[in-house]
PDB file of N, CA and C in Angstrom:
ATOM      1  N   UNK A   1     -31.219  14.974  26.170  1.00  0.00           N
ATOM      2  CA  UNK A   1     -30.555  14.750  24.895  1.00  0.00           C
ATOM      3  C   UNK A   1     -31.608  14.494  23.823  1.00  0.00           C
ATOM      4  N   UNK A   2     -31.493  15.196  22.707  1.00  0.00           N
ATOM      5  CA  UNK A   2     -32.460  15.081  21.626  1.00  0.00           C
ATOM      6  C   UNK A   2     -32.229  13.793  20.842  1.00  0.00           C
ATOM      7  N   UNK A   3     -33.317  13.125  20.501  1.00  0.00           N
ATOM      8  CA  UNK A   3     -33.233  11.891  19.733  1.00  0.00           C
ATOM      9  C   UNK A   3     -32.815  12.197  18.299  1.00  0.00           C
ATOM     10  N   UNK A   4     -31.927  11.379  17.728  1.00  0.00           N
ATOM     11  CA  UNK A   4     -31.530  11.610  16.339  1.00  0.00           C
ATOM     12  C   UNK A   4     -32.637  11.229  15.345  1.00  0.00           C
ATOM     13  N   UNK A   5     -33.644  10.517  15.833  1.00  0.00           N
ATOM     14  CA  UNK A   5     -34.747  10.098  14.969  1.00  0.00           C
ATOM     15  C   UNK A   5     -35.892  11.088  15.135  1.00  0.00           C
ATOM     16  N   UNK A   6     -36.407  11.559  13.998  1.00  0.00           N
ATOM     17  CA  UNK A   6     -37.495  12.533  13.995  1.00  0.00           C
ATOM     18  C   UNK A   6     -38.739  11.856  13.423  1.00  0.00           C
ATOM     19  N   UNK A   7     -39.832  11.937  14.152  1.00  0.00           N
ATOM     20  CA  UNK A   7     -41.094  11.344  13.714  1.00  0.00           C
ATOM     21  C   UNK A   7     -41.963  12.442  13.112  1.00  0.00           C
ATOM     22  N   UNK A   8     -42.424  12.217  11.886  1.00  0.00           N
ATOM     23  CA  UNK A   8     -43.268  13.198  11.206  1.00  0.00           C
ATOM     24  C   UNK A   8     -44.498  12.513  10.632  1.00  0.00           C
ATOM     25  N   UNK A   9     -45.578  13.248  10.596  1.00  0.00           N
ATOM     26  CA  UNK A   9     -46.812  12.755   9.981  1.00  0.00           C
ATOM     27  C   UNK A   9     -46.874  13.239   8.546  1.00  0.00           C
ATOM     28  N   UNK A  10     -47.183  12.322   7.644  1.00  0.00           N
ATOM     29  CA  UNK A  10     -47.355  12.675   6.235  1.00  0.00           C
ATOM     30  C   UNK A  10     -48.566  11.935   5.700  1.00  0.00           C
ATOM     31  N   UNK A  11     -49.081  12.408   4.580  1.00  0.00           N
ATOM     32  CA  UNK A  11     -50.204  11.755   3.928  1.00  0.00           C
ATOM     33  C   UNK A  11     -49.650  10.956   2.749  1.00  0.00           C
ATOM     34  N   UNK A  12     -49.915   9.657   2.765  1.00  0.00           N
ATOM     35  CA  UNK A  12     -49.447   8.761   1.707  1.00  0.00           C
ATOM     36  C   UNK A  12     -50.669   8.096   1.098  1.00  0.00           C
ATOM     37  N   UNK A  13     -50.890   8.354  -0.185  1.00  0.00           N
ATOM     38  CA  UNK A  13     -52.026   7.771  -0.900  1.00  0.00           C
ATOM     39  C   UNK A  13     -53.334   8.041  -0.162  1.00  0.00           C
ATOM     40  N   UNK A  14     -53.482   9.252   0.343  1.00  0.00           N
ATOM     41  CA  UNK A  14     -54.714   9.646   1.002  1.00  0.00           C
ATOM     42  C   UNK A  14     -54.854   9.230   2.450  1.00  0.00           C
ATOM     43  N   UNK A  15     -53.841   8.573   2.999  1.00  0.00           N
ATOM     44  CA  UNK A  15     -53.890   8.114   4.388  1.00  0.00           C
ATOM     45  C   UNK A  15     -52.783   8.774   5.194  1.00  0.00           C
ATOM     46  N   UNK A  16     -53.153   9.309   6.364  1.00  0.00           N
ATOM     47  CA  UNK A  16     -52.159   9.929   7.228  1.00  0.00           C
ATOM     48  C   UNK A  16     -51.384   8.832   7.956  1.00  0.00           C
ATOM     49  N   UNK A  17     -50.064   8.943   7.923  1.00  0.00           N
ATOM     50  CA  UNK A  17     -49.210   7.980   8.609  1.00  0.00           C
ATOM     51  C   UNK A  17     -48.029   8.712   9.219  1.00  0.00           C
ATOM     52  N   UNK A  18     -47.402   8.109  10.186  1.00  0.00           N
ATOM     53  CA  UNK A  18     -46.214   8.717  10.768  1.00  0.00           C
ATOM     54  C   UNK A  18     -44.995   7.905  10.363  1.00  0.00           C
ATOM     55  N   UNK A  19     -43.918   8.630  10.102  1.00  0.00           N
ATOM     56  CA  UNK A  19     -42.667   8.013   9.653  1.00  0.00           C
ATOM     57  C   UNK A  19     -41.549   8.532  10.542  1.00  0.00           C
ATOM     58  N   UNK A  20     -40.726   7.635  11.031  1.00  0.00           N
ATOM     59  CA  UNK A  20     -39.585   7.995  11.872  1.00  0.00           C
ATOM     60  C   UNK A  20     -38.293   7.811  11.085  1.00  0.00           C
ATOM     61  N   UNK A  21     -37.565   8.911  10.910  1.00  0.00           N
ATOM     62  CA  UNK A  21     -36.292   8.904  10.185  1.00  0.00           C
ATOM     63  C   UNK A  21     -35.310   9.837  10.865  1.00  0.00           C
ATOM     64  N   UNK A  22     -34.047   9.570  10.700  1.00  0.00           N
ATOM     65  CA  UNK A  22     -33.018  10.494  11.135  1.00  0.00           C
ATOM     66  C   UNK A  22     -33.138  11.767  10.294  1.00  0.00           C
ATOM     67  N   UNK A  23     -32.748  12.890  10.887  1.00  0.00           N
ATOM     68  CA  UNK A  23     -32.885  14.179  10.216  1.00  0.00           C
ATOM     69  C   UNK A  23     -32.171  14.206   8.865  1.00  0.00           C
ATOM     70  N   UNK A  24     -31.029  13.558   8.767  1.00  0.00           N
ATOM     71  CA  UNK A  24     -30.292  13.538   7.498  1.00  0.00           C
ATOM     72  C   UNK A  24     -31.112  12.882   6.388  1.00  0.00           C
ATOM     73  N   UNK A  25     -31.875  11.856   6.724  1.00  0.00           N
ATOM     74  CA  UNK A  25     -32.717  11.203   5.717  1.00  0.00           C
ATOM     75  C   UNK A  25     -33.905  12.090   5.342  1.00  0.00           C
ATOM     76  N   UNK A  26     -34.470  12.820   6.318  1.00  0.00           N
ATOM     77  CA  UNK A  26     -35.544  13.764   5.991  1.00  0.00           C
ATOM     78  C   UNK A  26     -35.024  14.831   5.036  1.00  0.00           C
ATOM     79  N   UNK A  27     -33.828  15.347   5.311  1.00  0.00           N
ATOM     80  CA  UNK A  27     -33.236  16.375   4.445  1.00  0.00           C
ATOM     81  C   UNK A  27     -32.985  15.831   3.044  1.00  0.00           C
ATOM     82  N   UNK A  28     -32.437  14.622   2.974  1.00  0.00           N
ATOM     83  CA  UNK A  28     -32.193  14.002   1.672  1.00  0.00           C
ATOM     84  C   UNK A  28     -33.479  13.767   0.905  1.00  0.00           C
ATOM     85  N   UNK A  29     -34.505  13.309   1.601  1.00  0.00           N
ATOM     86  CA  UNK A  29     -35.799  13.054   0.973  1.00  0.00           C
ATOM     87  C   UNK A  29     -36.377  14.350   0.405  1.00  0.00           C
ATOM     88  N   UNK A  30     -36.278  15.446   1.166  1.00  0.00           N
ATOM     89  CA  UNK A  30     -36.775  16.744   0.699  1.00  0.00           C
ATOM     90  C   UNK A  30     -35.994  17.224  -0.519  1.00  0.00           C
ATOM     91  N   UNK A  31     -34.669  17.022  -0.514  1.00  0.00           N
ATOM     92  CA  UNK A  31     -33.842  17.414  -1.664  1.00  0.00           C
ATOM     93  C   UNK A  31     -34.271  16.668  -2.917  1.00  0.00           C
ATOM     94  N   UNK A  32     -34.473  15.373  -2.785  1.00  0.00           N
ATOM     95  CA  UNK A  32     -34.879  14.558  -3.936  1.00  0.00           C
ATOM     96  C   UNK A  32     -36.251  15.004  -4.441  1.00  0.00           C
ATOM     97  N   UNK A  33     -37.191  15.234  -3.531  1.00  0.00           N
ATOM     98  CA  UNK A  33     -38.530  15.690  -3.918  1.00  0.00           C
ATOM     99  C   UNK A  33     -38.439  17.020  -4.665  1.00  0.00           C
ATOM    100  N   UNK A  34     -37.619  17.937  -4.157  1.00  0.00           N
ATOM    101  CA  UNK A  34     -37.449  19.226  -4.834  1.00  0.00           C
ATOM    102  C   UNK A  34     -36.853  19.058  -6.225  1.00  0.00           C
ATOM    103  N   UNK A  35     -35.850  18.182  -6.345  1.00  0.00           N
ATOM    104  CA  UNK A  35     -35.217  17.937  -7.648  1.00  0.00           C
ATOM    105  C   UNK A  35     -36.229  17.381  -8.651  1.00  0.00           C
ATOM    106  N   UNK A  36     -37.140  16.551  -8.160  1.00  0.00           N
ATOM    107  CA  UNK A  36     -38.131  15.914  -9.033  1.00  0.00           C
ATOM    108  C   UNK A  36     -39.414  16.732  -9.167  1.00  0.00           C
ATOM    109  N   UNK A  37     -39.444  17.857  -8.485  1.00  0.00           N
ATOM    110  CA  UNK A  37     -40.601  18.750  -8.521  1.00  0.00           C
ATOM    111  C   UNK A  37     -41.893  18.047  -8.090  1.00  0.00           C
ATOM    112  N   UNK A  38     -41.786  17.291  -6.992  1.00  0.00           N
ATOM    113  CA  UNK A  38     -42.939  16.627  -6.391  1.00  0.00           C
ATOM    114  C   UNK A  38     -42.940  16.929  -4.898  1.00  0.00           C
ATOM    115  N   UNK A  39     -44.055  16.667  -4.248  1.00  0.00           N
ATOM    116  CA  UNK A  39     -44.099  16.839  -2.802  1.00  0.00           C
ATOM    117  C   UNK A  39     -43.439  15.638  -2.131  1.00  0.00           C
ATOM    118  N   UNK A  40     -43.063  15.822  -0.876  1.00  0.00           N
ATOM    119  CA  UNK A  40     -42.504  14.706  -0.113  1.00  0.00           C
ATOM    120  C   UNK A  40     -43.537  13.586  -0.032  1.00  0.00           C
ATOM    121  N   UNK A  41     -44.795  13.930   0.165  1.00  0.00           N
ATOM    122  CA  UNK A  41     -45.851  12.907   0.238  1.00  0.00           C
ATOM    123  C   UNK A  41     -45.957  12.116  -1.064  1.00  0.00           C
ATOM    124  N   UNK A  42     -45.863  12.799  -2.196  1.00  0.00           N
ATOM    125  CA  UNK A  42     -45.912  12.100  -3.487  1.00  0.00           C
ATOM    126  C   UNK A  42     -44.719  11.166  -3.656  1.00  0.00           C
ATOM    127  N   UNK A  43     -43.549  11.639  -3.261  1.00  0.00           N
ATOM    128  CA  UNK A  43     -42.350  10.815  -3.367  1.00  0.00           C
ATOM    129  C   UNK A  43     -42.447   9.598  -2.452  1.00  0.00           C
ATOM    130  N   UNK A  44     -42.912   9.804  -1.228  1.00  0.00           N
ATOM    131  CA  UNK A  44     -43.053   8.691  -0.287  1.00  0.00           C
ATOM    132  C   UNK A  44     -44.091   7.693  -0.788  1.00  0.00           C
ATOM    133  N   UNK A  45     -45.170   8.169  -1.401  1.00  0.00           N
ATOM    134  CA  UNK A  45     -46.176   7.257  -1.959  1.00  0.00           C
ATOM    135  C   UNK A  45     -45.557   6.381  -3.045  1.00  0.00           C
ATOM    136  N   UNK A  46     -44.687   6.977  -3.859  1.00  0.00           N
ATOM    137  CA  UNK A  46     -43.992   6.214  -4.903  1.00  0.00           C
ATOM    138  C   UNK A  46     -43.044   5.184  -4.295  1.00  0.00           C
ATOM    139  N   UNK A  47     -42.303   5.594  -3.286  1.00  0.00           N
ATOM    140  CA  UNK A  47     -41.392   4.676  -2.592  1.00  0.00           C
ATOM    141  C   UNK A  47     -42.181   3.536  -1.973  1.00  0.00           C
ATOM    142  N   UNK A  48     -43.302   3.872  -1.347  1.00  0.00           N
ATOM    143  CA  UNK A  48     -44.141   2.878  -0.686  1.00  0.00           C
ATOM    144  C   UNK A  48     -44.675   1.852  -1.675  1.00  0.00           C
ATOM    145  N   UNK A  49     -45.095   2.310  -2.844  1.00  0.00           N
ATOM    146  CA  UNK A  49     -45.658   1.372  -3.828  1.00  0.00           C
ATOM    147  C   UNK A  49     -44.595   0.490  -4.468  1.00  0.00           C
ATOM    148  N   UNK A  50     -43.336   0.960  -4.486  1.00  0.00           N
ATOM    149  CA  UNK A  50     -42.248   0.199  -5.117  1.00  0.00           C
ATOM    150  C   UNK A  50     -41.508  -0.739  -4.176  1.00  0.00           C
ATOM    151  N   UNK A  51     -41.654  -0.541  -2.871  1.00  0.00           N
ATOM    152  CA  UNK A  51     -40.849  -1.352  -1.947  1.00  0.00           C
ATOM    153  C   UNK A  51     -41.370  -2.787  -1.906  1.00  0.00           C
ATOM    154  N   UNK A  52     -40.443  -3.699  -1.758  1.00  0.00           N
ATOM    155  CA  UNK A  52     -40.754  -5.132  -1.789  1.00  0.00           C
ATOM    156  C   UNK A  52     -41.012  -5.705  -0.395  1.00  0.00           C
ATOM    157  N   UNK A  53     -40.277  -5.217   0.599  1.00  0.00           N
ATOM    158  CA  UNK A  53     -40.417  -5.742   1.952  1.00  0.00           C
ATOM    159  C   UNK A  53     -39.895  -4.725   2.948  1.00  0.00           C
ATOM    160  N   UNK A  54     -40.069  -4.995   4.200  1.00  0.00           N
ATOM    161  CA  UNK A  54     -39.621  -4.074   5.235  1.00  0.00           C
ATOM    162  C   UNK A  54     -40.651  -2.992   5.483  1.00  0.00           C
ATOM    163  N   UNK A  55     -40.377  -2.169   6.476  1.00  0.00           N
ATOM    164  CA  UNK A  55     -41.325  -1.101   6.783  1.00  0.00           C
ATOM    165  C   UNK A  55     -41.028   0.142   5.947  1.00  0.00           C
ATOM    166  N   UNK A  56     -41.931   1.097   6.008  1.00  0.00           N
ATOM    167  CA  UNK A  56     -41.811   2.292   5.176  1.00  0.00           C
ATOM    168  C   UNK A  56     -40.557   3.095   5.511  1.00  0.00           C
ATOM    169  N   UNK A  57     -40.240   3.247   6.776  1.00  0.00           N
ATOM    170  CA  UNK A  57     -39.034   3.999   7.155  1.00  0.00           C
ATOM    171  C   UNK A  57     -37.784   3.379   6.542  1.00  0.00           C
ATOM    172  N   UNK A  58     -37.678   2.077   6.596  1.00  0.00           N
ATOM    173  CA  UNK A  58     -36.524   1.390   5.997  1.00  0.00           C
ATOM    174  C   UNK A  58     -36.514   1.581   4.485  1.00  0.00           C
ATOM    175  N   UNK A  59     -37.683   1.506   3.878  1.00  0.00           N
ATOM    176  CA  UNK A  59     -37.782   1.709   2.435  1.00  0.00           C
ATOM    177  C   UNK A  59     -37.320   3.097   2.019  1.00  0.00           C
ATOM    178  N   UNK A  60     -37.684   4.099   2.816  1.00  0.00           N
ATOM    179  CA  UNK A  60     -37.267   5.471   2.527  1.00  0.00           C
ATOM    180  C   UNK A  60     -35.753   5.605   2.690  1.00  0.00           C
ATOM    181  N   UNK A  61     -35.204   5.043   3.760  1.00  0.00           N
ATOM    182  CA  UNK A  61     -33.751   5.116   3.968  1.00  0.00           C
ATOM    183  C   UNK A  61     -32.999   4.497   2.791  1.00  0.00           C
ATOM    184  N   UNK A  62     -33.443   3.319   2.359  1.00  0.00           N
ATOM    185  CA  UNK A  62     -32.784   2.647   1.234  1.00  0.00           C
ATOM    186  C   UNK A  62     -32.912   3.463  -0.049  1.00  0.00           C
ATOM    187  N   UNK A  63     -34.083   4.063  -0.266  1.00  0.00           N
ATOM    188  CA  UNK A  63     -34.302   4.885  -1.448  1.00  0.00           C
ATOM    189  C   UNK A  63     -33.341   6.075  -1.466  1.00  0.00           C
ATOM    190  N   UNK A  64     -33.254   6.783  -0.342  1.00  0.00           N
ATOM    191  CA  UNK A  64     -32.372   7.956  -0.249  1.00  0.00           C
ATOM    192  C   UNK A  64     -30.906   7.529  -0.436  1.00  0.00           C
ATOM    193  N   UNK A  65     -30.514   6.453   0.231  1.00  0.00           N
ATOM    194  CA  UNK A  65     -29.148   5.952   0.095  1.00  0.00           C
ATOM    195  C   UNK A  65     -28.835   5.604  -1.356  1.00  0.00           C
ATOM    196  N   UNK A  66     -29.720   4.861  -2.008  1.00  0.00           N
ATOM    197  CA  UNK A  66     -29.499   4.457  -3.399  1.00  0.00           C
ATOM    198  C   UNK A  66     -29.464   5.657  -4.336  1.00  0.00           C
ATOM    199  N   UNK A  67     -30.287   6.661  -4.061  1.00  0.00           N
ATOM    200  CA  UNK A  67     -30.293   7.872  -4.891  1.00  0.00           C
ATOM    201  C   UNK A  67     -28.929   8.549  -4.858  1.00  0.00           C
ATOM    202  N   UNK A  68     -28.410   8.760  -3.655  1.00  0.00           N
ATOM    203  CA  UNK A  68     -27.136   9.462  -3.548  1.00  0.00           C
ATOM    204  C   UNK A  68     -25.963   8.589  -3.981  1.00  0.00           C
ATOM    205  N   UNK A  69     -26.061   7.294  -3.832  1.00  0.00           N
ATOM    206  CA  UNK A  69     -25.026   6.388  -4.369  1.00  0.00           C
ATOM    207  C   UNK A  69     -24.980   6.488  -5.885  1.00  0.00           C
ATOM    208  N   UNK A  70     -26.155   6.541  -6.509  1.00  0.00           N
ATOM    209  CA  UNK A  70     -26.213   6.652  -7.970  1.00  0.00           C
ATOM    210  C   UNK A  70     -25.587   7.963  -8.440  1.00  0.00           C
ATOM    211  N   UNK A  71     -25.812   9.041  -7.692  1.00  0.00           N
ATOM    212  CA  UNK A  71     -25.190  10.318  -8.044  1.00  0.00           C
ATOM    213  C   UNK A  71     -23.670  10.227  -7.973  1.00  0.00           C
ATOM    214  N   UNK A  72     -23.170   9.561  -6.937  1.00  0.00           N
ATOM    215  CA  UNK A  72     -21.722   9.392  -6.778  1.00  0.00           C
ATOM    216  C   UNK A  72     -21.169   8.544  -7.918  1.00  0.00           C
ATOM    217  N   UNK A  73     -21.865   7.451  -8.259  1.00  0.00           N
ATOM    218  CA  UNK A  73     -21.424   6.594  -9.361  1.00  0.00           C
ATOM    219  C   UNK A  73     -21.389   7.363 -10.674  1.00  0.00           C
ATOM    220  N   UNK A  74     -22.415   8.178 -10.923  1.00  0.00           N
ATOM    221  CA  UNK A  74     -22.470   8.970 -12.146  1.00  0.00           C
ATOM    222  C   UNK A  74     -21.329   9.975 -12.185  1.00  0.00           C
ATOM    223  N   UNK A  75     -21.060  10.615 -11.058  1.00  0.00           N
ATOM    224  CA  UNK A  75     -19.960  11.577 -10.994  1.00  0.00           C
ATOM    225  C   UNK A  75     -18.626  10.889 -11.232  1.00  0.00           C
ATOM    226  N   UNK A  76     -18.453   9.689 -10.693  1.00  0.00           N
ATOM    227  CA  UNK A  76     -17.199   8.951 -10.866  1.00  0.00           C
ATOM    228  C   UNK A  76     -17.015   8.554 -12.327  1.00  0.00           C
ATOM    229  N   UNK A  77     -18.074   8.123 -12.979  1.00  0.00           N
ATOM    230  CA  UNK A  77     -17.992   7.747 -14.396  1.00  0.00           C
ATOM    231  C   UNK A  77     -17.652   8.966 -15.240  1.00  0.00           C
ATOM    232  N   UNK A  78     -18.291  10.088 -14.946  1.00  0.00           N
ATOM    233  CA  UNK A  78     -18.008  11.326 -15.676  1.00  0.00           C
ATOM    234  C   UNK A  78     -16.553  11.737 -15.482  1.00  0.00           C
ATOM    235  N   UNK A  79     -16.075  11.644 -14.255  1.00  0.00           N
ATOM    236  CA  UNK A  79     -14.696  12.020 -13.963  1.00  0.00           C
ATOM    237  C   UNK A  79     -13.722  11.104 -14.710  1.00  0.00           C
ATOM    238  N   UNK A  80     -14.003   9.805 -14.735  1.00  0.00           N
ATOM    239  CA  UNK A  80     -13.128   8.871 -15.453  1.00  0.00           C
ATOM    240  C   UNK A  80     -13.131   9.174 -16.946  1.00  0.00           C
ATOM    241  N   UNK A  81     -14.291   9.504 -17.499  1.00  0.00           N
ATOM    242  CA  UNK A  81     -14.372   9.862 -18.912  1.00  0.00           C
ATOM    243  C   UNK A  81     -13.555  11.109 -19.198  1.00  0.00           C
ATOM    244  N   UNK A  82     -13.652  12.101 -18.319  1.00  0.00           N
ATOM    245  CA  UNK A  82     -12.889  13.335 -18.488  1.00  0.00           C
ATOM    246  C   UNK A  82     -11.389  13.064 -18.439  1.00  0.00           C
ATOM    247  N   UNK A  83     -10.973  12.176 -17.561  1.00  0.00           N
ATOM    248  CA  UNK A  83      -9.550  11.830 -17.446  1.00  0.00           C
ATOM    249  C   UNK A  83      -9.072  11.132 -18.715  1.00  0.00           C
ATOM    250  N   UNK A  84      -9.875  10.214 -19.258  1.00  0.00           N
ATOM    251  CA  UNK A  84      -9.505   9.506 -20.483  1.00  0.00           C
ATOM    252  C   UNK A  84      -9.393  10.467 -21.660  1.00  0.00           C
ATOM    253  N   UNK A  85     -10.359  11.398 -21.739  1.00  0.00           N
ATOM    254  CA  UNK A  85     -10.324  12.374 -22.827  1.00  0.00           C
ATOM    255  C   UNK A  85      -9.101  13.264 -22.707  1.00  0.00           C
ATOM    256  N   UNK A  86      -8.792  13.696 -21.503  1.00  0.00           N
ATOM    257  CA  UNK A  86      -7.603  14.536 -21.278  1.00  0.00           C
ATOM    258  C   UNK A  86      -6.340  13.779 -21.647  1.00  0.00           C
ATOM    259  N   UNK A  87      -6.281  12.500 -21.303  1.00  0.00           N
ATOM    260  CA  UNK A  87      -5.101  11.690 -21.631  1.00  0.00           C
ATOM    261  C   UNK A  87      -4.966  11.528 -23.131  1.00  0.00           C
ATOM    262  N   UNK A  88      -6.079  11.306 -23.815  1.00  0.00           N
ATOM    263  CA  UNK A  88      -6.052  11.165 -25.276  1.00  0.00           C
ATOM    264  C   UNK A  88      -5.633  12.482 -25.941  1.00  0.00           C
ATOM    265  N   UNK A  89      -6.141  13.575 -25.425  1.00  0.00           N
ATOM    266  CA  UNK A  89      -5.801  14.886 -25.985  1.00  0.00           C
ATOM    267  C   UNK A  89      -4.313  15.207 -25.782  1.00  0.00           C
ATOM    268  N   UNK A  90      -3.752  14.777 -24.678  1.00  0.00           N
ATOM    269  CA  UNK A  90      -2.329  15.065 -24.424  1.00  0.00           C
ATOM    270  C   UNK A  90      -1.441  14.230 -25.337  1.00  0.00           C
ATOM    271  N   UNK A  91      -1.916  13.058 -25.758  1.00  0.00           N
ATOM    272  CA  UNK A  91      -1.149  12.233 -26.689  1.00  0.00           C
ATOM    273  C   UNK A  91      -1.180  12.814 -28.094  1.00  0.00           C
ATOM    274  N   UNK A  92      -2.319  13.415 -28.454  1.00  0.00           N
ATOM    275  CA  UNK A  92      -2.491  13.994 -29.793  1.00  0.00           C
ATOM    276  C   UNK A  92      -1.645  15.251 -29.946  1.00  0.00           C
ATOM    277  N   UNK A  93      -1.605  16.057 -28.890  1.00  0.00           N
ATOM    278  CA  UNK A  93      -0.920  17.373 -28.923  1.00  0.00           C
ATOM    279  C   UNK A  93       0.532  17.209 -28.850  1.00  0.00           C
TER     280      UNK A  93
END
């Protein structure tokens, strides 16, 4: 049975390190890096420098989770705004 955790070697701030993450987090991390037009190593270096505690793998998981939560929150706010505008427009018409 294949392990759900994938260990990969990356270079962070000039140092080679290994990071163990579930495949879904690796995919999310790559998506975010592509959106920001940076390498995964550059993104991980930024995450590493910003994290307050815990290990790097945990820091990456939290970063990916928070990124996608923020996208959901933004989409929900946009949807609520669209609903309010539609309701206002239906009252005017």
